[in-house]
Amino acid sequence: MKKALATSATALAIIGLGITLTGCGHQSTANGEKTKSTTHTVALVTDGGGIDDKSFNQSAWEGMKAWGKEHGLSKGVHGYNYAQSTSNSDFAPNINKLIKANYKTIFGIGFNLQQTVSDAAQANPKTNFAIVDAVVPNRKNVASATFQTEQSSYLAGVATALSTKTNRVGFIGGQKSAVISTFQAGFTEGVHAVNPKIKVDVKYAGSFTAPDKGQSLATAMYNNQEDVIMTAAGGTGNGVFTAAKNLAKDGKKVWVIGADRDQKSDGAYKGGNVTLTSTIKNVGSAVEDLSNRAMKDQFPGGEVLKYNLKNHGVDISRDGLSAQTWQKVQAAKEAIISGKTKVSDTVK
Amino acid sequence: MKTARLWNIWIPTFAILAGLLIGAFIMVIFGYNPVDNYLSMFQGAFGDINSWGATLSDMTPLIFTALGFSIADSAGFFNIGSPGQALVGWLAAVWFALANSSLPGWLLIPGALLMGGVAGALLSGLAGVLRAYFGTNEVISTIMLNYVALYVVNYLVQTQLAIHHNDYSKTIPAAARLRTPFLEQLTRNSTFSYGFFMALAAAIIIFIVMRFSRIGFEIRAVGLNPTGAAYLGINSKAVIIRSMALSGFLSGLGGAINGLGNYENITVSSALPTIGFNGMAVSLLAGGNPLGILPAALLFSGLSIGGLNMSVVSNTPPEIVNVIIPTIIFFVGCNYAIRYLLNHQIWRKRAADHPAEAAQTTTFKREVD
């Protein structure tokens, strides 16, 4: 009972402080009202990873920062901002707090936020919402941004098939999910389009934040004569780069294919670079694009936007590809854009 | 006695203030305004009805997982499995709700909650059986079962519940919702649900069960001294299994209420739900007392919900907030250390100043300890 008393006292103290402080809090929240309220404000909610995840949260935030810079805005309630979620239970409070802080357009980065965005959009019809990697149906104020990453992965597969010496290649995914499956499907299809005899070894680390697992998986795969590994594993992919660099320093010829951003700089080591190419998922330019459209009052609410090779929503970087391979990749890219090649987004 | 009570209020307050002070210090070092940030933190947690809704909604599953942990703890077992138990409870409840969407709400909600609780109980009961009959260390078995739960649930969500290659299930039918339009209007669209009242009721029920019922007595007896309990004629194997199952039932219920009240669907998750681990911290903070869990959970959720506001209304990065909040919790958590230090200080001083009072202080000391 004493312990209970002690903790109740703790809580009472907190609430007491809360009440007294909120009572006099009005002056201090108004500390930025010099800026005019006509500017458009945007904010994003991360899906659990930070904005420095070297993957799509980071890409989204970079896009938002670029947008802010373009319009001379600064980070904060009168410009652009991000709310980090440490767990799924932070989604709804984060969105509600952004709404209360009057951000006009709110981005949910990642399929995990689908339900929360849908609910919030229904309750706040005047705010624009966007969801990345998922579709929110029947909401006129939600734009759903999906990425046809199977297309860029197909190109990575083509590049891989043309670069492998051992005819054994690997794929390391983060969490097994529909979004990551599009990478796997496109990659496998691309490899087999060039040479059906190449063996594709698919492994999942089960996490987007386990570089140690990525490293041990990759080391095992490289030792198994697989000389190119494609990653679609967020932070886990960093471990694949570490493994490749360690082996490359010992003189072994191995490659990594980066994901989401151009990961050329992550593959650099003294004496070379292990990045063969990177599949680029331009979440950042989608964020920038949608923010701009929202600013001009042309927000595509209710629409499902498909970002693909044609509209540069996804792409592939040249990095370590030879001129000859790059040429063939470009040809394959043209074929997809013109519709001659159709890439499936599901694993067969 | 009176002094002891006073100290019981003063020490946690002191602990919180010390935590806030260190937090402020961190903010000053990195060039952010601590006064503004603390104001927005308190406003974010308790500033208006929507914030209250979010805070109470956030503490709801914590109460359940903390209660679950405290029961196993009273029996002397460290049930680390509440994240996994909450996750299977969440799955079972959402699954039941989706599969029986034609049922009326008065059947659907209890059915789904029961399924969630039972799923959690089965998982923890397994660890209980292993402990009772094979002496398997429950810490190891529950940790490992957490991973089993995570990957099995992800597999089932993907293969059974997900709609066309997505990573999330359909939304539960309206009849199964624990949030109602009334509550949403009242709390201006927070995720506050009727689950909160269930959590309050659960805390009171568990308090009564542990204090006054036979099973509560048996659990505590086994926890204090398993051999002694056996001499009292208590079947310790049965008590181990029962306490673990009850513990898992509550964690599963927490997950179920989280699913029906907060998320209204289930997604593929890359990590175990945080309500499990935070629930353990809440329970330890409350010293395992079912009623003490309520304010401890409020403290936890208030800090986490309020903390979100700090970075939303200013340009303080969330990373700084994520350093400050645990700092405060750390100080609250170590209030026993503060108590210990203060006691010794006072005792020594009094003994030196007024030898006559020393005897009295010794009683006070024992009282506090």
PDB file of C-alpha atoms in Angstrom, chain A residues 175-317:
ATOM      1  CA  GLN A 175      10.941  -7.974 -43.094  1.00  0.00           C
ATOM      2  CA  LYS A 176       9.000 -10.254 -45.409  1.00  0.00           C
ATOM      3  CA  SER A 177       6.170  -8.060 -46.649  1.00  0.00           C
ATOM      4  CA  ALA A 178       4.249  -7.151 -49.755  1.00  0.00           C
ATOM      5  CA  VAL A 179       6.413  -4.085 -50.318  1.00  0.00           C
ATOM      6  CA  ILE A 180       9.677  -6.019 -50.098  1.00  0.00           C
ATOM      7  CA  SER A 181       8.240  -8.829 -52.224  1.00  0.00           C
ATOM      8  CA  THR A 182       8.052  -6.411 -55.144  1.00  0.00           C
ATOM      9  CA  PHE A 183      11.843  -6.040 -54.926  1.00  0.00           C
ATOM     10  CA  GLN A 184      12.343  -9.784 -54.790  1.00  0.00           C
ATOM     11  CA  ALA A 185       9.932 -10.454 -57.656  1.00  0.00           C
ATOM     12  CA  GLY A 186      11.411  -7.821 -59.955  1.00  0.00           C
ATOM     13  CA  PHE A 187      14.990  -8.791 -59.166  1.00  0.00           C
ATOM     14  CA  THR A 188      14.449 -12.486 -59.835  1.00  0.00           C
ATOM     15  CA  GLU A 189      12.572 -11.772 -63.037  1.00  0.00           C
ATOM     16  CA  GLY A 190      15.316  -9.433 -64.235  1.00  0.00           C
ATOM     17  CA  VAL A 191      18.090 -11.931 -63.514  1.00  0.00           C
ATOM     18  CA  HIS A 192      16.251 -14.728 -65.281  1.00  0.00           C
ATOM     19  CA  ALA A 193      15.370 -12.532 -68.248  1.00  0.00           C
ATOM     20  CA  VAL A 194      19.084 -12.415 -69.045  1.00  0.00           C
ATOM     21  CA  ASN A 195      20.081 -15.895 -67.966  1.00  0.00           C
ATOM     22  CA  PRO A 196      17.501 -18.365 -66.605  1.00  0.00           C
ATOM     23  CA  LYS A 197      20.284 -20.603 -65.319  1.00  0.00           C
ATOM     24  CA  ILE A 198      21.500 -18.171 -62.674  1.00  0.00           C
ATOM     25  CA  LYS A 199      20.599 -19.299 -59.179  1.00  0.00           C
ATOM     26  CA  VAL A 200      18.961 -16.639 -57.014  1.00  0.00           C
ATOM     27  CA  ASP A 201      19.308 -17.284 -53.289  1.00  0.00           C
ATOM     28  CA  VAL A 202      16.620 -15.409 -51.334  1.00  0.00           C
ATOM     29  CA  LYS A 203      17.070 -14.726 -47.628  1.00  0.00           C
ATOM     30  CA  TYR A 204      15.147 -12.555 -45.201  1.00  0.00           C
ATOM     31  CA  ALA A 205      16.762 -11.063 -42.107  1.00  0.00           C
ATOM     32  CA  GLY A 206      13.375 -10.599 -40.457  1.00  0.00           C
ATOM     33  CA  SER A 207      14.153  -7.022 -39.535  1.00  0.00           C
ATOM     34  CA  PHE A 208      14.970  -3.651 -41.037  1.00  0.00           C
ATOM     35  CA  THR A 209      17.188  -2.671 -38.144  1.00  0.00           C
ATOM     36  CA  ALA A 210      19.584  -5.607 -37.726  1.00  0.00           C
ATOM     37  CA  PRO A 211      22.884  -4.835 -39.514  1.00  0.00           C
ATOM     38  CA  ASP A 212      24.551  -7.673 -37.584  1.00  0.00           C
ATOM     39  CA  LYS A 213      22.165 -10.185 -39.142  1.00  0.00           C
ATOM     40  CA  GLY A 214      22.658  -8.620 -42.553  1.00  0.00           C
ATOM     41  CA  GLN A 215      26.397  -8.957 -42.147  1.00  0.00           C
ATOM     42  CA  SER A 216      26.394 -12.607 -41.111  1.00  0.00           C
ATOM     43  CA  LEU A 217      23.854 -13.577 -43.778  1.00  0.00           C
ATOM     44  CA  ALA A 218      25.860 -11.773 -46.459  1.00  0.00           C
ATOM     45  CA  THR A 219      29.171 -13.271 -45.357  1.00  0.00           C
ATOM     46  CA  ALA A 220      27.674 -16.752 -45.534  1.00  0.00           C
ATOM     47  CA  MET A 221      26.214 -16.051 -48.966  1.00  0.00           C
ATOM     48  CA  TYR A 222      29.429 -14.602 -50.377  1.00  0.00           C
ATOM     49  CA  ASN A 223      31.313 -17.627 -49.048  1.00  0.00           C
ATOM     50  CA  ASN A 224      28.767 -19.742 -50.883  1.00  0.00           C
ATOM     51  CA  GLN A 225      30.116 -18.342 -54.183  1.00  0.00           C
ATOM     52  CA  GLU A 226      27.351 -15.804 -54.582  1.00  0.00           C
ATOM     53  CA  ASP A 227      29.137 -12.732 -55.896  1.00  0.00           C
ATOM     54  CA  VAL A 228      26.299 -10.173 -56.110  1.00  0.00           C
ATOM     55  CA  ILE A 229      23.786  -9.505 -53.320  1.00  0.00           C
ATOM     56  CA  MET A 230      20.798  -7.274 -53.778  1.00  0.00           C
ATOM     57  CA  THR A 231      19.459  -5.667 -50.604  1.00  0.00           C
ATOM     58  CA  ALA A 232      16.008  -4.404 -49.754  1.00  0.00           C
ATOM     59  CA  ALA A 233      16.419  -4.322 -46.031  1.00  0.00           C
ATOM     60  CA  GLY A 234      16.685  -0.742 -44.725  1.00  0.00           C
ATOM     61  CA  GLY A 235      19.281  -0.498 -41.964  1.00  0.00           C
ATOM     62  CA  THR A 236      19.950  -4.242 -42.136  1.00  0.00           C
ATOM     63  CA  GLY A 237      21.461  -3.571 -45.561  1.00  0.00           C
ATOM     64  CA  ASN A 238      24.299  -1.651 -43.913  1.00  0.00           C
ATOM     65  CA  GLY A 239      25.588  -4.943 -42.586  1.00  0.00           C
ATOM     66  CA  VAL A 240      25.649  -6.360 -46.116  1.00  0.00           C
ATOM     67  CA  PHE A 241      27.877  -3.480 -47.150  1.00  0.00           C
ATOM     68  CA  THR A 242      30.181  -4.138 -44.200  1.00  0.00           C
ATOM     69  CA  ALA A 243      30.472  -7.818 -45.123  1.00  0.00           C
ATOM     70  CA  ALA A 244      31.170  -7.016 -48.776  1.00  0.00           C
ATOM     71  CA  LYS A 245      33.812  -4.415 -47.909  1.00  0.00           C
ATOM     72  CA  ASN A 246      35.569  -6.787 -45.531  1.00  0.00           C
ATOM     73  CA  LEU A 247      35.759  -9.482 -48.197  1.00  0.00           C
ATOM     74  CA  ALA A 248      36.747  -7.003 -50.907  1.00  0.00           C
ATOM     75  CA  LYS A 249      39.650  -5.817 -48.771  1.00  0.00           C
ATOM     76  CA  ASP A 250      40.843  -9.440 -48.726  1.00  0.00           C
ATOM     77  CA  GLY A 251      40.827  -9.403 -52.512  1.00  0.00           C
ATOM     78  CA  LYS A 252      37.532 -11.188 -53.139  1.00  0.00           C
ATOM     79  CA  LYS A 253      35.437  -9.752 -55.974  1.00  0.00           C
ATOM     80  CA  VAL A 254      31.984  -9.137 -54.519  1.00  0.00           C
ATOM     81  CA  TRP A 255      29.191  -6.651 -55.175  1.00  0.00           C
ATOM     82  CA  VAL A 256      26.219  -5.173 -53.319  1.00  0.00           C
ATOM     83  CA  ILE A 257      23.119  -3.577 -54.788  1.00  0.00           C
ATOM     84  CA  GLY A 258      21.881  -0.757 -52.589  1.00  0.00           C
ATOM     85  CA  ALA A 259      18.266   0.109 -51.986  1.00  0.00           C
ATOM     86  CA  ASP A 260      16.046   3.189 -51.788  1.00  0.00           C
ATOM     87  CA  ARG A 261      18.839   5.765 -52.126  1.00  0.00           C
ATOM     88  CA  ASP A 262      22.005   5.845 -54.215  1.00  0.00           C
ATOM     89  CA  GLN A 263      24.268   3.946 -51.826  1.00  0.00           C
ATOM     90  CA  LYS A 264      27.505   4.481 -53.713  1.00  0.00           C
ATOM     91  CA  SER A 265      29.089   6.259 -50.745  1.00  0.00           C
ATOM     92  CA  ASP A 266      28.220   3.335 -48.447  1.00  0.00           C
ATOM     93  CA  GLY A 267      30.173   0.944 -50.652  1.00  0.00           C
ATOM     94  CA  ALA A 268      33.417   2.889 -50.744  1.00  0.00           C
ATOM     95  CA  TYR A 269      36.506   1.428 -49.096  1.00  0.00           C
ATOM     96  CA  LYS A 270      40.189   2.144 -49.417  1.00  0.00           C
ATOM     97  CA  GLY A 271      40.996   0.812 -52.856  1.00  0.00           C
ATOM     98  CA  GLY A 272      37.583   0.460 -54.417  1.00  0.00           C
ATOM     99  CA  ASN A 273      33.824   0.369 -54.142  1.00  0.00           C
ATOM    100  CA  VAL A 274      31.503  -2.608 -53.712  1.00  0.00           C
ATOM    101  CA  THR A 275      28.303  -0.858 -54.830  1.00  0.00           C
ATOM    102  CA  LEU A 276      27.295  -2.331 -58.173  1.00  0.00           C
ATOM    103  CA  THR A 277      24.183  -0.198 -58.503  1.00  0.00           C
ATOM    104  CA  SER A 278      21.291   1.028 -56.339  1.00  0.00           C
ATOM    105  CA  THR A 279      17.566   0.736 -56.844  1.00  0.00           C
ATOM    106  CA  ILE A 280      16.252   4.193 -56.101  1.00  0.00           C
ATOM    107  CA  LYS A 281      12.851   4.760 -54.585  1.00  0.00           C
ATOM    108  CA  ASN A 282      12.200   8.456 -54.730  1.00  0.00           C
ATOM    109  CA  VAL A 283       9.999   8.799 -51.674  1.00  0.00           C
ATOM    110  CA  GLY A 284      11.591  12.213 -51.272  1.00  0.00           C
ATOM    111  CA  SER A 285      10.498  13.494 -54.661  1.00  0.00           C
ATOM    112  CA  ALA A 286       7.018  12.082 -54.075  1.00  0.00           C
ATOM    113  CA  VAL A 287       6.865  14.036 -50.819  1.00  0.00           C
ATOM    114  CA  GLU A 288       8.171  17.127 -52.589  1.00  0.00           C
ATOM    115  CA  ASP A 289       5.730  16.707 -55.460  1.00  0.00           C
ATOM    116  CA  LEU A 290       2.711  16.214 -53.187  1.00  0.00           C
ATOM    117  CA  SER A 291       3.721  19.143 -50.966  1.00  0.00           C
ATOM    118  CA  ASN A 292       3.929  21.369 -54.013  1.00  0.00           C
ATOM    119  CA  ARG A 293       0.574  20.256 -55.309  1.00  0.00           C
ATOM    120  CA  ALA A 294      -0.966  20.799 -51.876  1.00  0.00           C
ATOM    121  CA  MET A 295       0.512  24.274 -51.749  1.00  0.00           C
ATOM    122  CA  LYS A 296      -1.091  25.131 -55.083  1.00  0.00           C
ATOM    123  CA  ASP A 297      -4.425  23.757 -53.864  1.00  0.00           C
ATOM    124  CA  GLN A 298      -4.177  20.895 -56.329  1.00  0.00           C
ATOM    125  CA  PHE A 299      -3.701  18.120 -53.812  1.00  0.00           C
ATOM    126  CA  PRO A 300      -4.601  14.801 -55.469  1.00  0.00           C
ATOM    127  CA  GLY A 301      -6.836  13.642 -52.616  1.00  0.00           C
ATOM    128  CA  GLY A 302      -8.569  10.322 -53.152  1.00  0.00           C
ATOM    129  CA  GLU A 303      -6.111   9.300 -55.860  1.00  0.00           C
ATOM    130  CA  VAL A 304      -3.714   6.393 -55.925  1.00  0.00           C
ATOM    131  CA  LEU A 305      -0.455   7.682 -57.383  1.00  0.00           C
ATOM    132  CA  LYS A 306       1.845   5.158 -58.955  1.00  0.00           C
ATOM    133  CA  TYR A 307       5.467   6.156 -58.995  1.00  0.00           C
ATOM    134  CA  ASN A 308       7.442   4.196 -61.566  1.00  0.00           C
ATOM    135  CA  LEU A 309      10.313   4.376 -64.046  1.00  0.00           C
ATOM    136  CA  LYS A 310       8.268   6.470 -66.434  1.00  0.00           C
ATOM    137  CA  ASN A 311       7.684   9.323 -63.995  1.00  0.00           C
ATOM    138  CA  HIS A 312      11.072   8.869 -62.254  1.00  0.00           C
ATOM    139  CA  GLY A 313       9.427   7.707 -59.022  1.00  0.00           C
ATOM    140  CA  VAL A 314      11.786   4.748 -59.095  1.00  0.00           C
ATOM    141  CA  ASP A 315      15.109   4.498 -60.864  1.00  0.00           C
ATOM    142  CA  ILE A 316      18.485   2.831 -60.887  1.00  0.00           C
ATOM    143  CA  SER A 317      21.904   4.423 -60.414  1.00  0.00           C
TER     144      SER A 317
END
